[in-house]
Amino acid sequence: MTIVAKVWIEEDCITCDACADICPEVFDITDESSFIIADVREDGAFNRNETKSPLKGDIGAQLGEIIIEAAEACPVEVIQYELADSGQSEAIEEEAPVAEVEVAAAPVSASAPVVDGALASVMEGERELVVMFGSQTGNAEGLAAATAKKASDYGLQAKVVDMDGYDLKNLAQVKRLLLITSTWGEGEMPDNAEALWQSALSASGMNLANTHFSVCAIGDSSYDEFCKAGTDWDEKLSAFGGQRIHDIQLCDVDYEPPYLLWVNEALSRIACVDESGTFQVELVDSMKEYASGSADDVADDGDFAPGQVQQSDMDISFKIFRYDPATASTGWDEFAFSIPGHATLQDALLAIKGQIDGSLTFRTSHVTGTNPLTGIKANGRIVMADTVRVVDLCTHAMELKLEPMPGHEVIKDLMVSYDEWQQHRLKSKPWMQSDPRIGDRLPNGMPMGAIPAAEATALHAINAVMSHQLIQGMSDCYDSDSKYRGPGLNLLEWARSQDPRVGSKQRKAIMESLQTHGGVWDEADLSSLSRHGKSGQIAADSLYDARSRLLAEFNFIGRPGRLAKNYARSVKSSGNVNETTLYRTVLGPFGLASNIMNGVSLRMLLGFTRNGGPIMRGFQGMLVPPAGIGKIPNMFNARIQNHHEVVAIFNEVDTRF
Amino acid sequence: MAKYSYYPGNAARQSCLEVEDTIQPMSSSLGIQLIEMPGYSSDGGDVIKQSNKFLQLVLNARNFAIAEENGHDIITACASAHGNMSDALHRLQSDAGLLAEVNTTLEKTTGKIFSGEIQTHHLLHILVEDIGLDTIRSKVTNPLDMKVAGYYGSMMQREGFCAKDDPFNPSYFEQLIEALGGTPVDYQSKTASVGAPSLLTLDKPVMQMTAKVLSQAKAAGAQLLVSACTLSHANLDSYQNKARKHTGKDTNLPVIHLSELVAFALGYHVDRFAQLRTRALVIGG
């Protein structure tokens, strides 16, 4: 709540009536100027209140926001006020407007609202709802959690159930079932759903006559088998005799809007299934009204506030990149306001958009907080706006500099285009292409799609990043080469190649793709990824693994291979790196010639790096054995003390060098 | 006197002997005792782990064990070396099983054991946090009197690797430059990579990354660029003509190492500093 302690009128009021129209309890217009009404002032005077007499009683609290609204509406900006807490007068400044911004408080749970007579018949007794998910990357799991949370608004007691390990027989005891699943690869079940699906395929005599259900399917319409896992379950549950209480919802990549449509309707209907398993369709409208009322109660009457989540308000200076495509102009906007530290970056942006500048453009997520496209560069960090907290970004100063994700074309302000990403993705075909199948089994006898749990865990660990698009933006060289697919896509490809279900032909194609131009060797420095938190570290580690595998499979070919082999041999031979030799063996004669032609060698020779040091050092860099011929000689490096220890380590760990 | 086990990295005693020329007297003036690590080897850079992560860990663990025998934390003037060592150290200190596995190999091959007790530091962080800017300021005899841009690079700009400095918007370099009598120049790409690990394998992108850093620093008014990374120094200095030819950007800027900057301001190598100042005045921004 905003409390105004004092309000007064500066000179030059044009008596336009705007303030009195908005807040007649405080402002009155005379021929001379707008005046502050006597009844609301402690001094009881009727004038512009030049003496800044405080407002009476709780008037500042009751009318605070309306007074501020009137002040902001004043075309000549003569209405000034002072907030109760800050003691600072509010004035609008051109470069850094100060605004009081309200951001949603930390989440709270609600006490149950009052149930009227009509709904009482369904609200009594057992109210369990099973929200079952099949999830490969966590999106469906996130939606299941969001659904369960929302279910309490409908008087349901939701239980989120992972399909992995679930006994199909138990499904017959479930009265209310909402099933959310993604589709993996070419129409396959997510890994955690595969075993249950196999059980369903082989089940006989299943009777779900007492089960009301609805399915939400997530997929990608660029695949032929769009949302197939969801439609398979929808048909299978119906075939078992289940009562479809709401039609299946198919969701594309931008799954949140259709999900919201589905969840509101599906919950309204399934909440009207009473204890006996009867669907009372006539109560659906009442249930919707009840649920919307309970949402208000969450804010007003929440009886649980997780104190560890809430952070005190922070006064932040925002500096935001702006791009207007209509005029092709760029610039920076600056805002300053107070915001709770627990607010996410997205909360802050929404607050700015809603209360300061409605034209600010950026991507948002509305439900689960896991939209992979909300990437933003904040104080140099590549983060997802919907999951990062403001308090975690302002660790060194109360400033937030926001820029669009690097490496992508800017559409407007902080919103970038992922078209190029999608084009590269379609070309690289990272989806599953397994070997030919016999029925629902592979030739080796393994069920289609099912892999041992340990392998599945390892497979997930390879690319367990929050967003592959985010990984793309972490690279410092993604925008330096139009053919480079970027680390995010290469990570997807590498993870796919490690899936034991991938066909040998596809695996070979992926490894060749990763090895050639556009692949993993085009990332100039993996440290530019690993410094961006856990996701960046996971991506970098996986891409190092990819490089190791490529070096082994392609037998150290090309410049990356020669560098890896000769670097290691150099360290093994002396304990240190012999740069002179490395240049010659890695670059080869053409590379050396390029350095000579481009002035690199001359610059070394002339000793720019020496700043006046002994000239022989410059010449030393020019002494060459013939490039790339013979074994690496022990040229200038003296062997280190206890060199045999290094040799022993190499001989023990890796004998290839 | 502050004592550290000195790890020169892959370049200071090879292609960048000017680092060795300056870090020793500079340290002596500031009360830093650099203790040799007998038999230290290369940390593996960003290269050995590309073919074998475990091999790189064992090589690093051997160096760490040598530092432990010295009884002092490690100091280095190279951001790449510091980044690589910090990464290895973090993995070993946060995973007891991995540490045990590495120690099994280390003991079998060298008889050494790394207990996981030491830390690694970059010279920049030691200067600002341990020695202190006031102490440094009081010892300046030859103020820089130039507009100087600091280059941090990406290798050590990571949570937990760069002391109390901000990984993405650091200021230690700027504070140090000011203490040495120079005018710090801020520019956008000071923590961006110049692609040093791929200098020999990727031409076009690395030259673009190098040109971006140099041209942005120069456009911001820098007369001199100082690198906290002895490996990246090769990109920024030896390859700046090539970077200019590839991109058409103005990359002509004197580039020196951190230890040179401090040593020059403390009064060492006045002839080199005079030559550098002349170059900076002629070609700097």
PDB file of C-alpha atoms in Angstrom, chain A residues 332 377-382 392-393 395-397 399 401 403 476-477 479-482 521-528 530-533 537 540-542 544-549 551 556 559-561 563-565 567-568 571 575-579 582-583 586-587 591 594-595 597-604 607-614 617 620 636-637 640-646 648-650 652-654 656-657, chain B residues 7 9-11 14-18 21 38-55 58-59 62 66 84 87 91 105-106 108-112 153-155 157-159 164-169 188 191-206 208-209 212 231 233-234 236-242 245-246 252-257 260 264 271-273 275-276 279 283:
ATOM      1  CA  TRP A 332      18.630   3.055 -23.471  1.00  0.00           C
ATOM      2  CA  LYS A 377      21.297 -10.558 -20.696  1.00  0.00           C
ATOM      3  CA  ALA A 378      21.146  -8.999 -17.235  1.00  0.00           C
ATOM      4  CA  ASN A 379      24.258  -7.362 -15.847  1.00  0.00           C
ATOM      5  CA  GLY A 380      26.281  -9.475 -18.266  1.00  0.00           C
ATOM      6  CA  ARG A 381      24.680 -12.728 -17.167  1.00  0.00           C
ATOM      7  CA  ILE A 382      22.640 -14.845 -19.559  1.00  0.00           C
ATOM      8  CA  ASP A 392      20.448 -12.560  -7.179  1.00  0.00           C
ATOM      9  CA  LEU A 393      21.295 -10.224 -10.045  1.00  0.00           C
ATOM     10  CA  THR A 395      24.827  -8.686  -5.787  1.00  0.00           C
ATOM     11  CA  HIS A 396      27.342  -5.882  -6.234  1.00  0.00           C
ATOM     12  CA  ALA A 397      25.279  -2.795  -6.997  1.00  0.00           C
ATOM     13  CA  GLU A 399      21.727  -1.472 -10.840  1.00  0.00           C
ATOM     14  CA  LYS A 401      21.431  -3.367 -17.101  1.00  0.00           C
ATOM     15  CA  GLU A 403      20.022  -6.290 -22.962  1.00  0.00           C
ATOM     16  CA  ASP A 476      31.043 -15.286 -27.288  1.00  0.00           C
ATOM     17  CA  CYS A 477      31.520 -16.409 -30.888  1.00  0.00           C
ATOM     18  CA  ASP A 479      27.559 -14.487 -34.074  1.00  0.00           C
ATOM     19  CA  SER A 480      31.036 -14.628 -35.650  1.00  0.00           C
ATOM     20  CA  ASP A 481      30.254 -17.382 -38.129  1.00  0.00           C
ATOM     21  CA  SER A 482      26.899 -17.808 -39.852  1.00  0.00           C
ATOM     22  CA  TRP A 521      35.049 -27.268 -32.820  1.00  0.00           C
ATOM     23  CA  ASP A 522      33.585 -23.937 -33.915  1.00  0.00           C
ATOM     24  CA  GLU A 523      33.084 -22.875 -30.305  1.00  0.00           C
ATOM     25  CA  ALA A 524      36.194 -20.783 -29.730  1.00  0.00           C
ATOM     26  CA  ASP A 525      36.124 -20.837 -25.941  1.00  0.00           C
ATOM     27  CA  LEU A 526      33.959 -23.088 -23.800  1.00  0.00           C
ATOM     28  CA  SER A 527      34.748 -20.990 -20.739  1.00  0.00           C
ATOM     29  CA  SER A 528      32.321 -18.416 -22.121  1.00  0.00           C
ATOM     30  CA  SER A 530      30.853 -22.534 -18.153  1.00  0.00           C
ATOM     31  CA  ARG A 531      30.911 -19.190 -16.394  1.00  0.00           C
ATOM     32  CA  HIS A 532      27.150 -18.824 -16.783  1.00  0.00           C
ATOM     33  CA  GLY A 533      26.014 -20.894 -13.815  1.00  0.00           C
ATOM     34  CA  GLN A 537      28.689 -25.639 -16.780  1.00  0.00           C
ATOM     35  CA  ALA A 540      30.455 -26.988 -21.426  1.00  0.00           C
ATOM     36  CA  ASP A 541      31.171 -30.313 -19.721  1.00  0.00           C
ATOM     37  CA  SER A 542      29.056 -32.168 -22.244  1.00  0.00           C
ATOM     38  CA  TYR A 544      34.143 -31.319 -23.764  1.00  0.00           C
ATOM     39  CA  ASP A 545      32.944 -34.916 -23.699  1.00  0.00           C
ATOM     40  CA  ALA A 546      31.800 -34.569 -27.286  1.00  0.00           C
ATOM     41  CA  ARG A 547      35.227 -33.308 -28.285  1.00  0.00           C
ATOM     42  CA  SER A 548      36.938 -36.187 -26.508  1.00  0.00           C
ATOM     43  CA  ARG A 549      34.787 -38.681 -28.372  1.00  0.00           C
ATOM     44  CA  LEU A 551      39.143 -36.920 -31.182  1.00  0.00           C
ATOM     45  CA  PHE A 556      42.943 -36.594 -34.013  1.00  0.00           C
ATOM     46  CA  ARG A 559      43.810 -28.638 -36.591  1.00  0.00           C
ATOM     47  CA  PRO A 560      41.882 -29.402 -33.366  1.00  0.00           C
ATOM     48  CA  GLY A 561      43.194 -32.950 -33.458  1.00  0.00           C
ATOM     49  CA  LEU A 563      46.570 -29.328 -31.330  1.00  0.00           C
ATOM     50  CA  ALA A 564      45.234 -31.854 -28.811  1.00  0.00           C
ATOM     51  CA  LYS A 565      47.771 -34.502 -29.718  1.00  0.00           C
ATOM     52  CA  TYR A 567      49.982 -30.263 -26.897  1.00  0.00           C
ATOM     53  CA  ALA A 568      49.734 -33.424 -24.834  1.00  0.00           C
ATOM     54  CA  VAL A 571      53.661 -31.694 -21.949  1.00  0.00           C
ATOM     55  CA  GLY A 575      56.423 -31.147 -18.555  1.00  0.00           C
ATOM     56  CA  ASN A 576      55.608 -27.869 -20.263  1.00  0.00           C
ATOM     57  CA  VAL A 577      54.136 -26.600 -23.497  1.00  0.00           C
ATOM     58  CA  ASN A 578      56.473 -25.902 -26.364  1.00  0.00           C
ATOM     59  CA  GLU A 579      54.611 -23.118 -28.145  1.00  0.00           C
ATOM     60  CA  LEU A 582      52.891 -26.206 -31.502  1.00  0.00           C
ATOM     61  CA  TYR A 583      52.578 -23.329 -33.943  1.00  0.00           C
ATOM     62  CA  VAL A 586      49.222 -27.301 -35.768  1.00  0.00           C
ATOM     63  CA  LEU A 587      49.198 -24.538 -38.343  1.00  0.00           C
ATOM     64  CA  GLY A 591      48.972 -21.537 -41.657  1.00  0.00           C
ATOM     65  CA  SER A 594      49.254 -16.916 -43.478  1.00  0.00           C
ATOM     66  CA  ASN A 595      50.848 -15.637 -40.300  1.00  0.00           C
ATOM     67  CA  MET A 597      51.497 -12.607 -44.808  1.00  0.00           C
ATOM     68  CA  ASN A 598      49.287 -11.108 -42.105  1.00  0.00           C
ATOM     69  CA  GLY A 599      52.126  -9.623 -40.102  1.00  0.00           C
ATOM     70  CA  VAL A 600      51.902 -11.934 -37.121  1.00  0.00           C
ATOM     71  CA  SER A 601      55.428 -13.266 -37.523  1.00  0.00           C
ATOM     72  CA  LEU A 602      56.822  -9.822 -38.232  1.00  0.00           C
ATOM     73  CA  ARG A 603      55.191  -8.447 -35.132  1.00  0.00           C
ATOM     74  CA  MET A 604      56.771 -11.228 -33.065  1.00  0.00           C
ATOM     75  CA  GLY A 607      59.430  -7.499 -30.553  1.00  0.00           C
ATOM     76  CA  PHE A 608      56.264  -5.514 -29.918  1.00  0.00           C
ATOM     77  CA  THR A 609      55.491  -7.890 -27.125  1.00  0.00           C
ATOM     78  CA  ARG A 610      58.852  -7.378 -25.517  1.00  0.00           C
ATOM     79  CA  ASN A 611      58.481  -3.681 -24.798  1.00  0.00           C
ATOM     80  CA  GLY A 612      62.205  -3.282 -25.156  1.00  0.00           C
ATOM     81  CA  GLY A 613      63.279  -6.680 -23.853  1.00  0.00           C
ATOM     82  CA  PRO A 614      66.266  -8.534 -25.326  1.00  0.00           C
ATOM     83  CA  ARG A 617      63.654 -13.296 -27.732  1.00  0.00           C
ATOM     84  CA  GLN A 620      63.804 -17.143 -30.884  1.00  0.00           C
ATOM     85  CA  PHE A 636      63.780 -25.025 -26.012  1.00  0.00           C
ATOM     86  CA  ASN A 637      62.011 -26.467 -23.042  1.00  0.00           C
ATOM     87  CA  ILE A 640      61.039 -30.042 -15.465  1.00  0.00           C
ATOM     88  CA  GLN A 641      62.293 -31.394 -12.200  1.00  0.00           C
ATOM     89  CA  ASN A 642      60.982 -34.932 -11.594  1.00  0.00           C
ATOM     90  CA  HIS A 643      59.869 -35.111 -15.195  1.00  0.00           C
ATOM     91  CA  HIS A 644      59.505 -38.861 -14.874  1.00  0.00           C
ATOM     92  CA  GLU A 645      56.431 -38.282 -12.692  1.00  0.00           C
ATOM     93  CA  VAL A 646      54.623 -36.570 -15.555  1.00  0.00           C
ATOM     94  CA  ALA A 648      54.318 -41.900 -15.416  1.00  0.00           C
ATOM     95  CA  ILE A 649      50.971 -40.089 -15.188  1.00  0.00           C
ATOM     96  CA  PHE A 650      50.590 -40.102 -18.950  1.00  0.00           C
ATOM     97  CA  GLU A 652      49.071 -44.647 -16.484  1.00  0.00           C
ATOM     98  CA  VAL A 653      46.111 -42.570 -17.684  1.00  0.00           C
ATOM     99  CA  ASP A 654      46.383 -42.215 -21.443  1.00  0.00           C
ATOM    100  CA  ARG A 656      47.844 -42.332 -26.861  1.00  0.00           C
ATOM    101  CA  PHE A 657      50.372 -39.517 -26.427  1.00  0.00           C
TER     102      PHE A 657
ATOM    103  CA  TYR B   7      52.739 -20.912 -10.817  1.00  0.00           C
ATOM    104  CA  GLY B   9      51.519 -20.814 -16.285  1.00  0.00           C
ATOM    105  CA  ASN B  10      52.240 -21.934 -19.796  1.00  0.00           C
ATOM    106  CA  ALA B  11      53.618 -18.670 -21.150  1.00  0.00           C
ATOM    107  CA  GLN B  14      58.199 -19.537 -22.471  1.00  0.00           C
ATOM    108  CA  SER B  15      56.919 -16.946 -24.938  1.00  0.00           C
ATOM    109  CA  CYS B  16      56.147 -14.159 -22.469  1.00  0.00           C
ATOM    110  CA  LEU B  17      59.372 -13.717 -20.567  1.00  0.00           C
ATOM    111  CA  GLU B  18      58.471 -10.070 -20.006  1.00  0.00           C
ATOM    112  CA  ASP B  21      61.005  -9.878 -15.945  1.00  0.00           C
ATOM    113  CA  PRO B  38      59.759 -27.421  -7.802  1.00  0.00           C
ATOM    114  CA  GLY B  39      58.835 -29.655 -10.723  1.00  0.00           C
ATOM    115  CA  TYR B  40      55.498 -28.019 -11.556  1.00  0.00           C
ATOM    116  CA  SER B  41      54.094 -28.959 -14.951  1.00  0.00           C
ATOM    117  CA  SER B  42      51.665 -27.370 -17.385  1.00  0.00           C
ATOM    118  CA  ASP B  43      48.088 -27.239 -16.080  1.00  0.00           C
ATOM    119  CA  GLY B  44      46.939 -28.583 -19.451  1.00  0.00           C
ATOM    120  CA  GLY B  45      45.389 -25.314 -20.551  1.00  0.00           C
ATOM    121  CA  ASP B  46      42.058 -25.729 -22.238  1.00  0.00           C
ATOM    122  CA  VAL B  47      43.501 -28.472 -24.403  1.00  0.00           C
ATOM    123  CA  ILE B  48      44.388 -31.661 -22.550  1.00  0.00           C
ATOM    124  CA  LYS B  49      40.914 -31.894 -21.020  1.00  0.00           C
ATOM    125  CA  GLN B  50      39.488 -31.947 -24.522  1.00  0.00           C
ATOM    126  CA  SER B  51      40.996 -35.335 -25.055  1.00  0.00           C
ATOM    127  CA  ASN B  52      41.065 -36.571 -21.458  1.00  0.00           C
ATOM    128  CA  LYS B  53      39.489 -34.761 -18.497  1.00  0.00           C
ATOM    129  CA  PHE B  54      40.911 -37.169 -15.952  1.00  0.00           C
ATOM    130  CA  LEU B  55      44.449 -36.709 -17.237  1.00  0.00           C
ATOM    131  CA  VAL B  58      45.768 -35.632 -12.270  1.00  0.00           C
ATOM    132  CA  LEU B  59      48.310 -33.181 -13.722  1.00  0.00           C
ATOM    133  CA  ARG B  62      50.219 -33.010  -8.852  1.00  0.00           C
ATOM    134  CA  ILE B  66      53.569 -29.531  -4.746  1.00  0.00           C
ATOM    135  CA  ASN B  84      41.762 -23.939 -15.401  1.00  0.00           C
ATOM    136  CA  ASP B  87      37.992 -25.460 -12.249  1.00  0.00           C
ATOM    137  CA  ARG B  91      35.894 -30.429  -8.971  1.00  0.00           C
ATOM    138  CA  THR B 105      46.561 -42.500  -9.672  1.00  0.00           C
ATOM    139  CA  LEU B 106      48.702 -39.668  -8.343  1.00  0.00           C
ATOM    140  CA  LYS B 108      50.802 -44.667  -7.802  1.00  0.00           C
ATOM    141  CA  THR B 109      52.682 -42.564 -10.361  1.00  0.00           C
ATOM    142  CA  THR B 110      54.370 -39.908  -8.227  1.00  0.00           C
ATOM    143  CA  GLY B 111      54.042 -40.913  -4.592  1.00  0.00           C
ATOM    144  CA  LYS B 112      52.242 -37.627  -3.948  1.00  0.00           C
ATOM    145  CA  GLY B 153      38.860 -12.285 -20.294  1.00  0.00           C
ATOM    146  CA  SER B 154      36.279 -14.961 -19.586  1.00  0.00           C
ATOM    147  CA  MET B 155      38.350 -17.741 -18.020  1.00  0.00           C
ATOM    148  CA  GLN B 157      35.261 -14.300 -14.559  1.00  0.00           C
ATOM    149  CA  ARG B 158      33.128 -16.892 -12.873  1.00  0.00           C
ATOM    150  CA  GLU B 159      31.446 -17.092  -9.481  1.00  0.00           C
ATOM    151  CA  LYS B 164      34.930 -10.714  -4.383  1.00  0.00           C
ATOM    152  CA  ASP B 165      34.852  -8.975  -7.745  1.00  0.00           C
ATOM    153  CA  ASP B 166      31.723  -9.107  -9.886  1.00  0.00           C
ATOM    154  CA  PRO B 167      32.228 -11.822 -12.540  1.00  0.00           C
ATOM    155  CA  PHE B 168      30.266  -9.989 -15.206  1.00  0.00           C
ATOM    156  CA  ASN B 169      30.840  -6.360 -14.367  1.00  0.00           C
ATOM    157  CA  GLN B 188      31.750  -3.429 -22.957  1.00  0.00           C
ATOM    158  CA  THR B 191      35.170  -9.942 -19.888  1.00  0.00           C
ATOM    159  CA  ALA B 192      34.498 -11.366 -23.351  1.00  0.00           C
ATOM    160  CA  SER B 193      36.643 -14.180 -24.647  1.00  0.00           C
ATOM    161  CA  VAL B 194      39.131 -13.511 -27.444  1.00  0.00           C
ATOM    162  CA  GLY B 195      39.177 -17.213 -28.258  1.00  0.00           C
ATOM    163  CA  ALA B 196      42.691 -17.903 -27.004  1.00  0.00           C
ATOM    164  CA  PRO B 197      42.105 -21.669 -26.723  1.00  0.00           C
ATOM    165  CA  SER B 198      41.306 -21.747 -30.452  1.00  0.00           C
ATOM    166  CA  LEU B 199      43.936 -19.326 -31.691  1.00  0.00           C
ATOM    167  CA  LEU B 200      45.604 -22.053 -33.731  1.00  0.00           C
ATOM    168  CA  THR B 201      42.447 -23.808 -34.886  1.00  0.00           C
ATOM    169  CA  LEU B 202      39.838 -21.154 -35.758  1.00  0.00           C
ATOM    170  CA  ASP B 203      40.838 -18.197 -37.846  1.00  0.00           C
ATOM    171  CA  LYS B 204      37.783 -16.129 -38.627  1.00  0.00           C
ATOM    172  CA  PRO B 205      35.835 -16.202 -35.345  1.00  0.00           C
ATOM    173  CA  VAL B 206      38.922 -15.756 -33.187  1.00  0.00           C
ATOM    174  CA  GLN B 208      36.631 -11.243 -34.931  1.00  0.00           C
ATOM    175  CA  MET B 209      36.548 -11.764 -31.174  1.00  0.00           C
ATOM    176  CA  LYS B 212      36.013  -6.654 -31.026  1.00  0.00           C
ATOM    177  CA  LEU B 231      47.685 -16.501 -23.177  1.00  0.00           C
ATOM    178  CA  HIS B 233      47.933 -11.517 -24.764  1.00  0.00           C
ATOM    179  CA  ALA B 234      49.099 -13.368 -27.885  1.00  0.00           C
ATOM    180  CA  LEU B 236      45.577  -9.167 -28.494  1.00  0.00           C
ATOM    181  CA  ASP B 237      49.134  -8.258 -29.364  1.00  0.00           C
ATOM    182  CA  SER B 238      50.796 -10.509 -31.930  1.00  0.00           C
ATOM    183  CA  TYR B 239      47.600 -11.067 -33.896  1.00  0.00           C
ATOM    184  CA  GLN B 240      46.201  -7.544 -33.920  1.00  0.00           C
ATOM    185  CA  ASN B 241      47.318  -6.846 -37.497  1.00  0.00           C
ATOM    186  CA  LYS B 242      45.651 -10.032 -38.651  1.00  0.00           C
ATOM    187  CA  LYS B 245      42.815  -7.328 -41.841  1.00  0.00           C
ATOM    188  CA  HIS B 246      39.998  -9.786 -41.162  1.00  0.00           C
ATOM    189  CA  ASN B 252      46.136  -0.805 -33.344  1.00  0.00           C
ATOM    190  CA  LEU B 253      46.740  -0.553 -29.610  1.00  0.00           C
ATOM    191  CA  PRO B 254      49.716  -1.319 -27.364  1.00  0.00           C
ATOM    192  CA  VAL B 255      49.016  -4.352 -25.187  1.00  0.00           C
ATOM    193  CA  ILE B 256      50.964  -5.326 -22.089  1.00  0.00           C
ATOM    194  CA  HIS B 257      50.668  -7.748 -19.187  1.00  0.00           C
ATOM    195  CA  GLU B 260      54.351  -5.092 -16.523  1.00  0.00           C
ATOM    196  CA  PHE B 264      56.426   0.089 -14.628  1.00  0.00           C
ATOM    197  CA  ASP B 271      63.443   2.340 -20.495  1.00  0.00           C
ATOM    198  CA  ARG B 272      60.725  -0.136 -21.481  1.00  0.00           C
ATOM    199  CA  PHE B 273      58.076   2.082 -19.976  1.00  0.00           C
ATOM    200  CA  GLN B 275      59.227   3.078 -25.143  1.00  0.00           C
ATOM    201  CA  LEU B 276      55.726   1.900 -24.313  1.00  0.00           C
ATOM    202  CA  ARG B 279      53.968   3.895 -28.656  1.00  0.00           C
ATOM    203  CA  ILE B 283      49.030   4.877 -31.811  1.00  0.00           C
TER     204      ILE B 283
END
